[in-house]
Coordinates of C-alpha atoms and ligand atoms in Angstrom, one line a residue:
Chain O
M1 CA 81.1 15.4 -79.0
K2 CA 77.5 15.0 -80.1
T3 CA 75.3 12.5 -78.2
I4 CA 73.0 10.6 -80.5
G5 CA 70.2 8.3 -79.5
F6 CA 69.5 5.3 -81.7
V7 CA 66.1 3.7 -81.7
C8 CA 66.7 0.8 -84.1
E9 CA 65.3 -2.6 -84.9
G10 CA 68.5 -4.3 -83.8
P11 CA 72.1 -3.7 -82.9
R12 CA 73.3 -4.4 -86.4
D13 CA 71.2 -1.4 -87.6
S14 CA 72.6 1.0 -85.1
D15 CA 76.1 -0.3 -85.8
M16 CA 75.7 0.7 -89.4
L17 CA 74.0 4.1 -88.8
E18 CA 76.6 5.0 -86.2
A19 CA 79.5 4.2 -88.6
V20 CA 77.9 6.1 -91.4
I21 CA 77.4 9.2 -89.1
R22 CA 81.0 9.1 -88.1
H23 CA 81.9 8.9 -91.8
I24 CA 79.6 11.8 -92.8
L25 CA 80.7 14.1 -90.0
N26 CA 84.3 12.9 -89.9
E27 CA 84.2 13.1 -86.1
D28 CA 83.4 10.8 -83.2
I29 CA 80.0 10.7 -81.5
T30 CA 78.6 9.3 -78.3
P31 CA 75.9 6.8 -79.1
L32 CA 73.1 5.8 -76.8
Y33 CA 71.2 2.6 -77.7
L34 CA 67.6 3.3 -76.7
Q35 CA 65.2 0.5 -76.3
P36 CA 61.8 0.0 -74.8
E37 CA 61.3 -2.6 -72.0
A38 CA 60.2 -5.9 -73.3
S39 CA 56.6 -6.9 -72.5
L40 CA 56.1 -10.1 -70.5
D41 CA 55.9 -12.4 -73.4
G42 CA 59.4 -11.2 -74.5
E43 CA 57.7 -9.3 -77.4
N44 CA 57.7 -5.5 -78.2
G45 CA 61.1 -5.0 -76.8
N46 CA 63.1 -5.2 -80.0
G47 CA 62.8 -5.4 -83.7
W48 CA 60.2 -3.2 -85.5
K49 CA 57.7 -3.8 -82.7
G50 CA 60.3 -2.4 -80.2
V51 CA 60.8 0.7 -82.4
W52 CA 57.1 1.4 -82.7
T53 CA 56.6 0.8 -78.9
W54 CA 59.4 3.2 -78.1
C55 CA 57.7 5.9 -80.2
L56 CA 54.4 5.3 -78.4
K57 CA 55.9 5.4 -75.0
N58 CA 58.4 8.3 -75.4
G59 CA 56.8 10.5 -78.0
N60 CA 54.8 12.8 -75.7
T61 CA 57.7 13.5 -73.4
L62 CA 60.6 13.5 -75.9
D63 CA 61.8 17.0 -75.2
Q64 CA 62.1 16.4 -71.5
Y65 CA 63.7 13.0 -72.2
M66 CA 66.3 14.5 -74.4
Q67 CA 67.1 17.5 -72.1
G68 CA 66.6 15.9 -68.8
A69 CA 70.0 14.3 -68.3
I70 CA 73.5 15.7 -68.9
P71 CA 74.9 15.2 -71.4
K72 CA 71.8 16.1 -73.3
I73 CA 70.8 14.1 -76.4
D74 CA 71.5 16.1 -79.5
M75 CA 69.7 14.0 -82.0
I76 CA 67.4 10.9 -82.1
I77 CA 67.4 8.5 -85.0
I78 CA 64.5 6.2 -85.4
Q79 CA 65.0 3.3 -87.9
M80 CA 62.4 0.8 -89.1
D81 CA 63.0 -1.4 -92.1
G82 CA 60.7 -0.9 -95.1
D83 CA 59.8 -4.6 -95.2
V84 CA 57.5 -4.0 -92.3
F85 CA 55.2 -2.1 -94.8
R86 CA 54.7 -5.1 -97.0
K87 CA 54.9 -7.8 -94.3
E88 CA 53.1 -6.7 -91.1
R89 CA 49.4 -6.2 -90.9
E90 CA 49.5 -4.2 -87.6
V91 CA 51.1 -1.1 -89.2
H92 CA 48.1 -0.9 -91.6
C93 CA 45.5 -0.9 -88.8
A94 CA 44.6 2.7 -89.4
C95 CA 44.0 2.1 -93.2
Y96 CA 41.1 -0.1 -92.3
A97 CA 39.7 1.9 -89.4
D98 CA 36.2 2.1 -90.9
E99 CA 35.9 -1.6 -91.0
C100 CA 37.1 -2.4 -87.5
A101 CA 35.4 -1.4 -84.2
A102 CA 38.7 -1.9 -82.3
S103 CA 40.7 0.4 -84.5
G104 CA 41.9 3.4 -82.5
E105 CA 40.9 1.9 -79.3
V106 CA 44.0 -0.2 -78.7
F107 CA 47.6 0.0 -79.7
P108 CA 47.7 -2.3 -82.7
L109 CA 50.5 -4.4 -81.3
N110 CA 48.4 -5.3 -78.3
C111 CA 45.2 -5.9 -80.4
K112 CA 43.9 -9.4 -80.0
I113 CA 40.9 -9.1 -82.3
E114 CA 40.2 -12.3 -84.2
D115 CA 38.7 -11.0 -87.4
C116 CA 41.1 -8.3 -88.3
P117 CA 40.0 -6.7 -91.6
V118 CA 43.5 -5.7 -92.7
V119 CA 44.8 -7.4 -95.8
I120 CA 48.4 -7.1 -97.1
P121 CA 49.7 -5.9 -99.4
C122 CA 47.6 -3.0 -98.4
G123 CA 45.8 -1.3 -101.2
Q124 CA 44.7 1.8 -99.3
H125 CA 47.6 4.1 -100.3
E126 CA 50.5 4.6 -102.7
A127 CA 52.8 1.6 -102.9
G128 CA 56.4 1.6 -104.1
I129 CA 59.5 2.8 -102.2
S130 CA 58.3 6.4 -101.7
G131 CA 54.8 5.3 -100.7
C132 CA 56.2 2.9 -98.1
V133 CA 58.7 5.4 -96.7
E134 CA 56.2 8.2 -96.4
Y135 CA 53.6 5.9 -94.8
L136 CA 55.9 4.5 -92.1
Q137 CA 57.5 7.9 -91.4
N138 CA 54.0 9.4 -90.9
L139 CA 53.0 6.5 -88.7
L140 CA 56.0 6.8 -86.4
L141 CA 56.4 10.6 -86.4
S142 CA 52.7 11.0 -85.4
Y143 CA 53.7 10.2 -81.9
F144 CA 55.9 13.3 -81.5
P145 CA 53.8 16.4 -80.8
G146 CA 56.7 18.3 -79.1
Q147 CA 59.3 20.6 -80.4
Y148 CA 61.9 18.1 -81.4
I149 CA 61.1 15.8 -84.3
P150 CA 63.4 12.8 -84.6
V151 CA 65.1 11.7 -87.8
C152 CA 63.0 8.8 -89.1
L153 CA 64.8 6.5 -91.4
I154 CA 63.0 3.7 -93.4
P155 CA 65.7 1.8 -95.3
C156 CA 64.2 -0.3 -98.0
D157 CA 63.9 -3.3 -97.9
S158 CA 66.2 -3.2 -94.9
T159 CA 69.4 -1.7 -93.7
D160 CA 71.1 -4.6 -95.4
A161 CA 70.2 -3.1 -98.8
W162 CA 73.0 -0.5 -98.1
I163 CA 75.5 -3.3 -98.1
V164 CA 74.3 -4.6 -101.4
A165 CA 74.4 -1.0 -102.8
A166 CA 78.0 -0.7 -101.6
F167 CA 79.2 -3.9 -103.3
D168 CA 77.0 -4.5 -106.3
D169 CA 75.8 -2.2 -109.1
F170 CA 72.2 -3.3 -109.1
E171 CA 69.6 -0.8 -110.4
D172 CA 67.1 -2.0 -107.9
S173 CA 69.0 -2.2 -104.6
E174 CA 66.0 -0.8 -102.7
T175 CA 63.4 -3.1 -104.2
I176 CA 65.1 -6.5 -103.6
A177 CA 63.2 -8.3 -100.9
D178 CA 65.2 -9.5 -97.9
P179 CA 68.6 -8.7 -99.3
W180 CA 70.4 -10.5 -96.3
N181 CA 68.9 -13.9 -97.2
N182 CA 68.5 -13.4 -100.9
I183 CA 71.9 -11.8 -101.8
I184 CA 74.4 -11.4 -98.9
S185 CA 74.1 -14.7 -97.1
K186 CA 72.8 -16.7 -100.0
K187 CA 76.2 -18.3 -100.6
K188 CA 78.9 -19.0 -98.1
D189 CA 80.6 -15.7 -98.8
Y190 CA 79.7 -12.3 -100.3
H191 CA 82.5 -10.6 -102.3
G192 CA 85.1 -12.7 -100.4
I193 CA 83.6 -12.1 -96.9
R194 CA 82.5 -15.3 -95.2
V195 CA 79.1 -15.4 -93.6
P196 CA 79.2 -18.4 -91.2
G197 CA 75.9 -20.1 -90.9
H198 CA 74.1 -17.3 -92.8
K199 CA 74.1 -15.4 -89.4
K200 CA 74.0 -11.7 -89.2
T201 CA 76.6 -11.5 -86.4
K202 CA 78.5 -8.4 -85.4
T203 CA 81.8 -9.9 -86.6
V204 CA 80.5 -10.3 -90.1
Y205 CA 78.6 -7.0 -90.2
D206 CA 81.7 -5.1 -89.0
K207 CA 83.4 -6.3 -92.2
F208 CA 80.7 -4.9 -94.4
I209 CA 80.2 -1.5 -92.7
P210 CA 83.6 0.0 -93.7
V211 CA 82.8 -0.8 -97.4
V212 CA 79.4 1.0 -97.0
C213 CA 81.3 4.0 -95.7
Q214 CA 83.9 3.8 -98.4
N215 CA 81.3 3.6 -101.2
W216 CA 78.9 6.0 -99.5
E217 CA 78.5 8.1 -102.6
S218 CA 77.2 5.0 -104.6
V219 CA 75.1 3.9 -101.7
K220 CA 73.4 7.4 -101.6
N221 CA 72.8 7.2 -105.4
R222 CA 71.3 3.8 -105.2
C223 CA 69.2 4.1 -102.0
S224 CA 67.0 7.1 -101.5
Q225 CA 66.9 6.7 -97.7
A226 CA 70.7 6.8 -97.6
A227 CA 70.6 10.1 -99.4
Y228 CA 67.9 11.3 -97.0
F229 CA 70.0 10.2 -94.0
D230 CA 73.1 12.0 -95.3
H231 CA 71.1 15.1 -95.8
A232 CA 69.4 15.0 -92.3
I233 CA 72.8 14.4 -90.6
S234 CA 74.7 17.1 -92.4
A235 CA 71.9 19.6 -92.0
V236 CA 71.4 19.2 -88.3
L237 CA 74.7 18.4 -86.8
Chain T
M1 CA 65.4 -37.2 -67.3
I2 CA 62.5 -34.8 -67.3
I3 CA 62.0 -33.8 -63.7
E4 CA 58.3 -33.3 -62.9
S5 CA 58.5 -32.4 -59.2
I6 CA 60.7 -32.1 -56.3
S7 CA 59.6 -32.2 -52.6
V8 CA 61.7 -31.4 -49.6
K9 CA 60.8 -31.9 -45.9
G10 CA 62.6 -30.8 -42.9
F11 CA 65.8 -29.5 -44.6
K12 CA 67.0 -26.2 -43.2
S13 CA 64.4 -23.5 -43.9
L14 CA 62.5 -25.9 -46.3
N15 CA 60.1 -27.3 -43.8
N16 CA 57.7 -28.7 -46.4
V17 CA 57.9 -27.6 -50.1
T18 CA 57.1 -29.0 -53.4
F19 CA 57.8 -27.4 -56.8
E20 CA 57.5 -28.5 -60.5
P21 CA 60.6 -27.5 -62.4
G22 CA 61.0 -27.0 -66.2
N23 CA 64.3 -26.9 -68.1
V24 CA 65.5 -23.6 -66.8
N25 CA 64.4 -22.7 -63.3
V26 CA 65.1 -19.2 -61.9
F27 CA 64.7 -18.5 -58.1
I28 CA 64.4 -15.0 -56.9
G29 CA 64.0 -13.7 -53.4
A30 CA 65.4 -11.5 -50.7
N31 CA 68.8 -12.2 -49.2
G32 CA 68.5 -15.1 -46.8
A33 CA 65.1 -16.2 -48.2
G34 CA 66.4 -19.7 -48.9
K35 CA 67.3 -19.7 -52.6
S36 CA 70.6 -21.3 -52.1
T37 CA 69.0 -23.8 -49.7
I38 CA 66.9 -25.1 -52.5
L39 CA 70.0 -25.7 -54.7
E40 CA 71.6 -27.5 -51.7
A41 CA 68.5 -29.6 -51.1
I42 CA 68.6 -30.9 -54.7
G43 CA 72.3 -31.7 -54.0
V44 CA 71.5 -33.8 -50.9
L45 CA 68.7 -35.5 -52.8
S46 CA 71.1 -36.3 -55.6
A47 CA 73.8 -37.6 -53.3
A48 CA 71.2 -39.7 -51.4
M49 CA 69.8 -41.4 -54.5
T50 CA 73.0 -41.9 -56.5
D51 CA 75.7 -42.2 -53.8
R52 CA 75.7 -41.5 -50.1
V53 CA 75.3 -38.4 -48.0
D54 CA 78.5 -37.5 -46.1
N55 CA 80.9 -34.6 -45.9
S56 CA 82.8 -35.6 -49.0
S57 CA 79.8 -36.3 -51.3
L58 CA 78.2 -33.0 -50.3
D59 CA 81.5 -31.1 -50.7
R60 CA 81.9 -32.4 -54.2
K61 CA 78.5 -30.9 -55.1
G62 CA 79.5 -27.5 -53.8
I63 CA 77.3 -27.7 -50.7
R64 CA 78.5 -25.4 -47.9
L65 CA 79.4 -27.6 -45.0
S66 CA 77.8 -26.5 -41.7
T67 CA 77.3 -28.0 -38.3
P68 CA 75.4 -31.3 -39.0
S69 CA 72.5 -30.3 -36.7
L70 CA 71.9 -27.2 -38.8
Y71 CA 70.8 -29.3 -41.7
K72 CA 67.6 -30.2 -39.9
S73 CA 64.7 -27.8 -39.8
S74 CA 64.2 -26.6 -36.3
F75 CA 61.4 -24.0 -36.2
R76 CA 60.0 -23.0 -32.9
D77 CA 56.4 -23.2 -33.9
T78 CA 56.4 -26.2 -36.2
K79 CA 56.4 -29.8 -35.3
K80 CA 59.9 -31.0 -35.8
N81 CA 60.3 -33.5 -38.6
P82 CA 61.8 -36.6 -37.2
T83 CA 63.8 -37.1 -40.5
I84 CA 64.8 -35.1 -43.5
G85 CA 62.8 -36.2 -46.5
F86 CA 63.1 -35.8 -50.3
Q87 CA 61.0 -36.9 -53.2
I88 CA 61.7 -36.6 -56.9
Q89 CA 59.4 -37.5 -59.8
W90 CA 60.6 -37.7 -63.3
K91 CA 59.5 -39.1 -66.7
D92 CA 61.3 -42.0 -68.2
G93 CA 59.7 -42.4 -71.6
Q94 CA 56.0 -42.9 -70.9
D95 CA 56.7 -44.0 -67.3
Q96 CA 56.5 -41.8 -64.2
I97 CA 59.2 -42.6 -61.8
T98 CA 59.2 -41.6 -58.1
Y99 CA 62.1 -41.8 -55.7
D100 CA 61.4 -41.2 -52.1
V101 CA 64.0 -41.0 -49.3
N102 CA 64.1 -40.2 -45.6
L103 CA 67.3 -39.6 -43.8
N104 CA 68.6 -39.0 -40.3
N105 CA 71.5 -36.7 -40.1
P106 CA 73.9 -37.5 -37.3
N107 CA 75.2 -35.0 -34.8
D108 CA 78.8 -35.7 -35.7
D109 CA 80.7 -35.8 -39.0
S110 CA 79.8 -39.3 -40.0
A111 CA 77.5 -40.3 -42.9
W112 CA 73.8 -39.6 -42.9
R113 CA 71.7 -42.7 -42.1
Y114 CA 69.0 -43.9 -44.4
H115 CA 65.7 -44.3 -42.6
S116 CA 63.7 -45.4 -45.6
E117 CA 64.1 -45.4 -49.3
A118 CA 61.8 -46.4 -52.2
L119 CA 61.5 -46.3 -56.0
Y120 CA 58.2 -46.5 -57.9
R121 CA 57.3 -46.8 -61.5
N122 CA 53.8 -45.6 -62.1
Q123 CA 53.1 -46.2 -58.4
E124 CA 54.3 -49.8 -58.5
K125 CA 57.1 -50.3 -56.0
L126 CA 60.3 -51.5 -57.8
W127 CA 62.7 -51.3 -54.9
G128 CA 62.6 -50.2 -51.3
R129 CA 64.0 -50.6 -47.8
S130 CA 63.1 -49.5 -44.3
G131 CA 63.7 -50.7 -40.8
N132 CA 61.3 -53.6 -41.4
S133 CA 62.9 -54.8 -44.6
Q134 CA 63.9 -58.4 -44.8
V135 CA 67.1 -57.7 -46.6
Q136 CA 69.5 -55.7 -44.4
Y137 CA 71.2 -53.0 -46.4
D138 CA 74.1 -50.7 -45.3
N139 CA 72.2 -47.7 -43.9
R140 CA 74.9 -45.3 -45.0
V141 CA 74.7 -45.8 -48.8
G142 CA 71.9 -45.1 -51.2
M143 CA 69.8 -46.9 -53.8
L144 CA 72.0 -46.7 -56.9
M145 CA 74.9 -48.3 -54.9
L146 CA 72.7 -51.0 -53.4
A147 CA 69.9 -52.1 -55.7
Q148 CA 70.6 -54.7 -58.3
E149 CA 70.6 -54.1 -62.0
V150 CA 67.5 -56.3 -62.5
Q151 CA 65.5 -54.4 -59.9
L152 CA 66.1 -51.0 -61.5
G153 CA 66.4 -52.0 -65.1
I154 CA 66.5 -49.2 -67.6
I155 CA 65.5 -46.7 -64.9
K156 CA 69.1 -46.8 -63.6
A157 CA 70.3 -44.9 -66.6
S158 CA 67.9 -42.0 -66.1
A159 CA 68.5 -41.9 -62.3
E160 CA 72.2 -41.6 -63.0
Q161 CA 71.6 -38.3 -64.7
L162 CA 71.2 -36.8 -61.3
K163 CA 74.5 -38.2 -60.2
D164 CA 76.8 -35.3 -61.3
Y165 CA 74.5 -32.6 -60.1
A166 CA 76.5 -29.8 -58.5
I167 CA 76.2 -26.2 -57.5
Y168 CA 78.4 -23.9 -59.6
Q169 CA 79.5 -20.6 -58.2
P170 CA 82.3 -19.2 -60.2
S171 CA 84.7 -16.7 -58.7
T172 CA 86.7 -14.2 -60.7
P173 CA 90.3 -15.1 -59.5
I174 CA 89.6 -18.7 -60.4
L175 CA 88.1 -17.9 -63.8
R176 CA 91.2 -15.7 -64.4
G177 CA 93.4 -18.7 -63.7
I178 CA 95.2 -17.1 -60.8
S179 CA 93.9 -19.1 -57.9
P180 CA 93.2 -22.8 -57.7
D181 CA 89.7 -24.2 -57.6
K182 CA 89.1 -26.1 -54.3
Y183 CA 86.1 -27.7 -55.9
Q184 CA 87.8 -29.3 -58.9
A185 CA 85.8 -31.3 -61.4
T186 CA 85.6 -32.1 -65.1
P187 CA 84.8 -30.5 -67.4
L188 CA 84.6 -27.5 -65.1
G189 CA 85.4 -26.8 -61.5
L190 CA 82.5 -25.6 -59.4
C191 CA 84.2 -22.2 -58.9
G192 CA 85.4 -21.8 -62.4
G193 CA 88.5 -24.0 -62.5
R194 CA 89.5 -25.6 -65.8
L195 CA 87.7 -22.9 -67.9
A196 CA 90.5 -22.7 -70.4
E197 CA 90.6 -26.5 -70.9
A198 CA 86.8 -26.6 -71.3
I199 CA 86.8 -23.8 -73.8
E200 CA 89.5 -25.6 -75.8
E201 CA 87.4 -28.8 -75.8
L202 CA 84.4 -26.9 -77.3
L203 CA 86.4 -25.0 -79.9
H204 CA 86.4 -26.7 -83.3
T205 CA 86.1 -26.1 -87.0
D206 CA 83.0 -27.3 -88.8
E207 CA 82.9 -28.9 -92.2
D208 CA 82.6 -25.5 -93.9
G209 CA 85.8 -24.4 -92.2
D210 CA 84.0 -22.0 -89.8
M211 CA 85.1 -21.7 -86.2
K212 CA 82.5 -23.0 -83.7
F213 CA 82.3 -23.0 -80.0
G214 CA 80.0 -26.0 -79.1
D215 CA 76.8 -25.5 -80.9
L216 CA 77.5 -21.8 -81.6
Y217 CA 79.4 -20.1 -84.3
I218 CA 82.3 -18.2 -82.6
D219 CA 80.8 -15.0 -84.0
E220 CA 77.7 -15.6 -82.0
V221 CA 79.7 -15.9 -78.8
L222 CA 81.6 -12.7 -79.8
E223 CA 78.3 -10.8 -79.7
L224 CA 78.4 -11.2 -76.0
V225 CA 82.1 -10.6 -75.6
D226 CA 82.0 -7.7 -77.9
W227 CA 85.3 -6.1 -77.1
A228 CA 87.2 -9.1 -78.4
A229 CA 87.9 -9.8 -82.0
N230 CA 88.6 -13.5 -81.2
F231 CA 89.7 -15.9 -78.5
S232 CA 91.6 -19.1 -78.4
V233 CA 93.3 -21.4 -75.9
A234 CA 97.1 -21.9 -75.8
A235 CA 99.9 -22.9 -73.5
P236 CA 101.0 -20.0 -71.3
K237 CA 103.6 -17.7 -73.0
K238 CA 106.0 -15.4 -71.2
S239 CA 105.0 -12.5 -73.4
S240 CA 101.3 -12.5 -72.5
I241 CA 101.5 -13.3 -68.8
N242 CA 102.9 -11.4 -65.9
S243 CA 105.5 -13.7 -64.4
A244 CA 104.2 -13.0 -60.9
V245 CA 100.9 -14.6 -61.7
P246 CA 100.6 -18.4 -61.1
T247 CA 98.8 -20.0 -64.1
S248 CA 97.2 -23.2 -65.1
R249 CA 98.3 -25.5 -67.8
R250 CA 96.3 -23.8 -70.5
V251 CA 95.3 -20.1 -70.8
I252 CA 92.6 -18.3 -72.7
E253 CA 93.9 -15.7 -75.1
F254 CA 91.9 -12.8 -76.3
Q255 CA 92.5 -10.6 -79.2
D256 CA 91.3 -7.1 -78.6
K257 CA 89.4 -5.4 -81.4
F258 CA 91.4 -2.2 -81.1
M259 CA 94.8 -3.7 -80.8
R260 CA 97.2 -5.1 -83.4
E261 CA 96.3 -8.7 -84.4
K262 CA 99.3 -10.3 -83.0
D263 CA 98.8 -8.7 -79.5
R264 CA 97.1 -11.1 -77.2
F265 CA 96.2 -11.0 -73.6
T266 CA 94.9 -13.6 -71.2
A267 CA 92.0 -14.1 -68.9
Y268 CA 94.0 -12.4 -66.3
D269 CA 93.3 -9.1 -68.0
A270 CA 90.0 -9.9 -69.6
S271 CA 86.7 -8.4 -68.6
E272 CA 85.2 -10.3 -65.7
G273 CA 81.7 -10.4 -67.2
S274 CA 83.0 -12.1 -70.3
L275 CA 84.7 -14.9 -68.3
Y276 CA 81.4 -15.5 -66.6
V277 CA 79.6 -15.7 -69.9
L278 CA 82.1 -18.2 -71.3
F279 CA 81.8 -20.2 -68.2
L280 CA 78.0 -20.4 -68.4
L281 CA 78.1 -21.3 -72.1
C282 CA 80.7 -24.1 -71.4
L283 CA 78.5 -25.4 -68.6
A284 CA 75.5 -25.4 -70.9
M285 CA 77.1 -27.0 -73.9
H286 CA 80.0 -29.2 -72.8
E287 CA 79.2 -32.9 -73.5
K288 CA 80.5 -33.9 -70.1
S289 CA 78.9 -31.3 -68.0
P290 CA 76.0 -32.5 -65.8
N291 CA 72.5 -32.9 -67.2
V292 CA 71.1 -31.4 -64.1
F293 CA 73.0 -28.6 -62.4
A294 CA 72.7 -25.3 -60.5
V295 CA 74.3 -21.9 -60.7
D296 CA 74.2 -19.7 -57.6
N297 CA 74.3 -16.0 -58.5
F298 CA 73.9 -16.5 -62.3
D299 CA 74.4 -12.8 -63.2
Q300 CA 77.7 -12.1 -61.4
A301 CA 79.7 -9.2 -62.8
M302 CA 77.5 -8.8 -65.8
N303 CA 76.2 -5.5 -67.1
P304 CA 72.4 -5.6 -67.1
R305 CA 72.0 -5.9 -70.9
L306 CA 74.7 -8.6 -71.0
A307 CA 72.9 -10.5 -68.2
R308 CA 69.7 -10.3 -70.3
A309 CA 71.3 -11.5 -73.5
T310 CA 73.2 -14.2 -71.8
T311 CA 70.1 -15.5 -70.0
R312 CA 68.3 -15.6 -73.4
L313 CA 71.0 -17.6 -75.0
F314 CA 71.5 -19.9 -72.0
C315 CA 67.8 -20.8 -72.0
E316 CA 67.9 -21.7 -75.7
I317 CA 70.8 -24.0 -75.2
I318 CA 69.5 -25.7 -72.1
K319 CA 66.2 -26.3 -73.7
K320 CA 67.7 -27.6 -77.0
R321 CA 70.0 -30.0 -75.1
N322 CA 67.1 -31.0 -72.7
K323 CA 69.1 -30.3 -69.6
T324 CA 67.8 -29.0 -66.3
A325 CA 69.3 -25.9 -64.7
F326 CA 68.4 -24.3 -61.3
I327 CA 69.7 -20.8 -61.0
T328 CA 69.5 -17.9 -58.5
T329 CA 69.8 -14.3 -59.4
H330 CA 69.5 -10.8 -58.0
N331 CA 69.6 -9.0 -61.4
P332 CA 66.2 -7.9 -62.7
L333 CA 67.4 -8.0 -66.3
V334 CA 68.0 -11.7 -66.0
L335 CA 64.2 -12.0 -65.8
D336 CA 63.7 -10.0 -69.0
G337 CA 65.8 -12.6 -70.7
L338 CA 63.2 -15.3 -69.8
K339 CA 60.4 -16.3 -72.2
L340 CA 57.9 -17.2 -69.5
N341 CA 55.2 -18.2 -71.9
D342 CA 57.4 -21.2 -72.7
P343 CA 56.7 -23.9 -70.1
A344 CA 60.3 -25.0 -70.3
V345 CA 61.3 -21.8 -68.6
R346 CA 60.0 -21.2 -65.0
L347 CA 60.3 -18.5 -62.5
F348 CA 59.9 -19.1 -58.7
T349 CA 59.9 -16.7 -55.8
V350 CA 61.3 -17.9 -52.5
E351 CA 60.1 -16.2 -49.3
R352 CA 60.1 -16.8 -45.6
S353 CA 56.7 -17.2 -44.0
K354 CA 56.0 -14.3 -41.6
N355 CA 54.3 -16.9 -39.3
D356 CA 57.0 -19.4 -38.7
G357 CA 60.0 -18.5 -40.9
T358 CA 59.7 -21.5 -43.2
A359 CA 60.6 -20.9 -46.8
Q360 CA 57.8 -21.0 -49.4
I361 CA 58.3 -21.5 -53.1
K362 CA 55.8 -20.1 -55.6
R363 CA 55.9 -20.4 -59.3
I364 CA 55.1 -17.2 -61.2
E365 CA 53.1 -17.9 -64.3
V366 CA 52.3 -15.4 -66.9
T367 CA 48.6 -14.9 -67.3
D368 CA 46.9 -12.7 -69.9
E369 CA 46.0 -10.3 -67.1
L370 CA 49.7 -9.8 -66.2
I371 CA 50.6 -9.4 -69.9
S372 CA 48.0 -6.7 -70.2
L373 CA 49.7 -4.6 -67.6
D374 CA 52.3 -4.1 -70.3
Q375 CA 55.2 -4.1 -67.9
P376 CA 58.4 -6.1 -68.2
L377 CA 59.2 -8.7 -65.5
S378 CA 62.1 -6.7 -64.2
R379 CA 59.9 -3.8 -63.3
L380 CA 57.2 -6.0 -61.9
W381 CA 59.8 -7.6 -59.7
I382 CA 61.3 -4.3 -58.5
N383 CA 57.8 -2.9 -57.9
G384 CA 56.9 -5.8 -55.7
R385 CA 54.2 -7.4 -57.9
L386 CA 56.0 -10.8 -58.1
G387 CA 57.1 -10.9 -54.5
G388 CA 60.7 -12.0 -53.7
V389 CA 61.8 -8.5 -52.5
P390 CA 62.7 -7.4 -49.1
N391 CA 60.4 -4.7 -47.5
L392 CA 62.8 -1.8 -47.9
L393 CA 62.3 1.6 -49.4
Ligands
LIG1 ZN1 47.9 0.5 -95.3

């Protein structure tokens, strides 16, 4: 059985990716849920900040990290939602390096500078889904100088978009902002599945995931990152 | 009742300590450092103010009974306190209330004697007694039992919030419903008795038809009990219970994710950690549970990540319901569930002084310097930076 490490924004994301991998491979896997330690203020331990922090802290030593315990890790999957690209200034720090003395000196998540020159949406590079994916992949993968390069997945606008793509025939599944709040949990149920209190709980997500697997072909057609993920999994494992 | 400070003098290893609690107060320290003694001291204080201090009142609060003379501090090198003293300050609206008591504990099993007792509002004395008082009060019962309504006024209601204070220390067989709780209480016994009934009282359907457990959606609870697809409470059935097992009136029934829907099993076979989580959530959310309470060994039987997630949720509920909880732990991941930049959540280390053996309480506050070390609290604790560790390699 393959051992796969998940560096994800949250447990719902790894739940989804894990199920999709089982579906693609048609065999079981051993998942490891990798997470950086939280900083003292409770930040940087989860969500997109946690994913970024994990890359910073483990990138240089990833080969040893993967091989250093038995069973070895066969694959590492890093996931960060595409909404980070449009919503978070910190990831665009490097785009404004010329205008900021602190840029490059401090990890952007720890930067306390008051007059940060970054403006979002950032106009320094190509926008759109492909621009966003490429930018965030380059940002995260820049931390891995070793032999092994993780699979870096940037679902747009978030992993939840795959649910929308599995249930609804929208042309723009990837460009709908915040699909959880704007589509899935907007009403009390989504295609007959109740979403109590609009909350993204495991119970509710576990009802959506089988439909994503069932309609995986449609999801791949509607979401470029689903297609990329399918390709990456099939090619490597 | 928003407690601002608690002082203890001459009680066991607490020779002279004062600390300022928030809503959630976590005490860490080596074994034998005096963490449980702090929980007990608050219990004696609670009994003194709202009732009386004797074996039965202490027993109801979950305070381990020991030889009476062991209650009093007796350090070789410190001046022996003639009495055991407690002070508590709290906010009642805009007013600051102070209750002060000094007690003599007898050398036999009889009730502790009140040496002096006083209540102040913004330093103005509202009620008091001592050996010199004109009115002679029964020296074995405390203020709330003695003082008249007119003297205490609206303060009585806030003082009463300390009345039900108890130290909870659940044990697995009792949570499973297979042994009786010798510290019975409503809504929950101090060792975990009545868990099924308390859960049943919290389960309800909201106006949208969704199942809720107290303030939480049942699905939110199932995040922490993630092997279960659902749980409910029912009368014991022959099919789900081993006939050799004695059971309580009601039993918790779990539905396993991987089993057929109609197959249920009870707390007898459920994961230990999950029962502790349900117990803590009941304690935090039940309308009848004390406003001020303590949990000794908060993290029992929990996987580290479960302990962290439970701590996080527990803190949110306690803060939202404006309760006060005092907890002890040995699990580093409990600390990582604390948001210490929120003043409602406080961490204290308890250590014995190398000079005289008295226990010292220190609040750990998060400064920008500590944050800049970019290390989680769990690691700082294990590596010794916070104190509260034995000197072992
Ligand atoms: Zn940019």
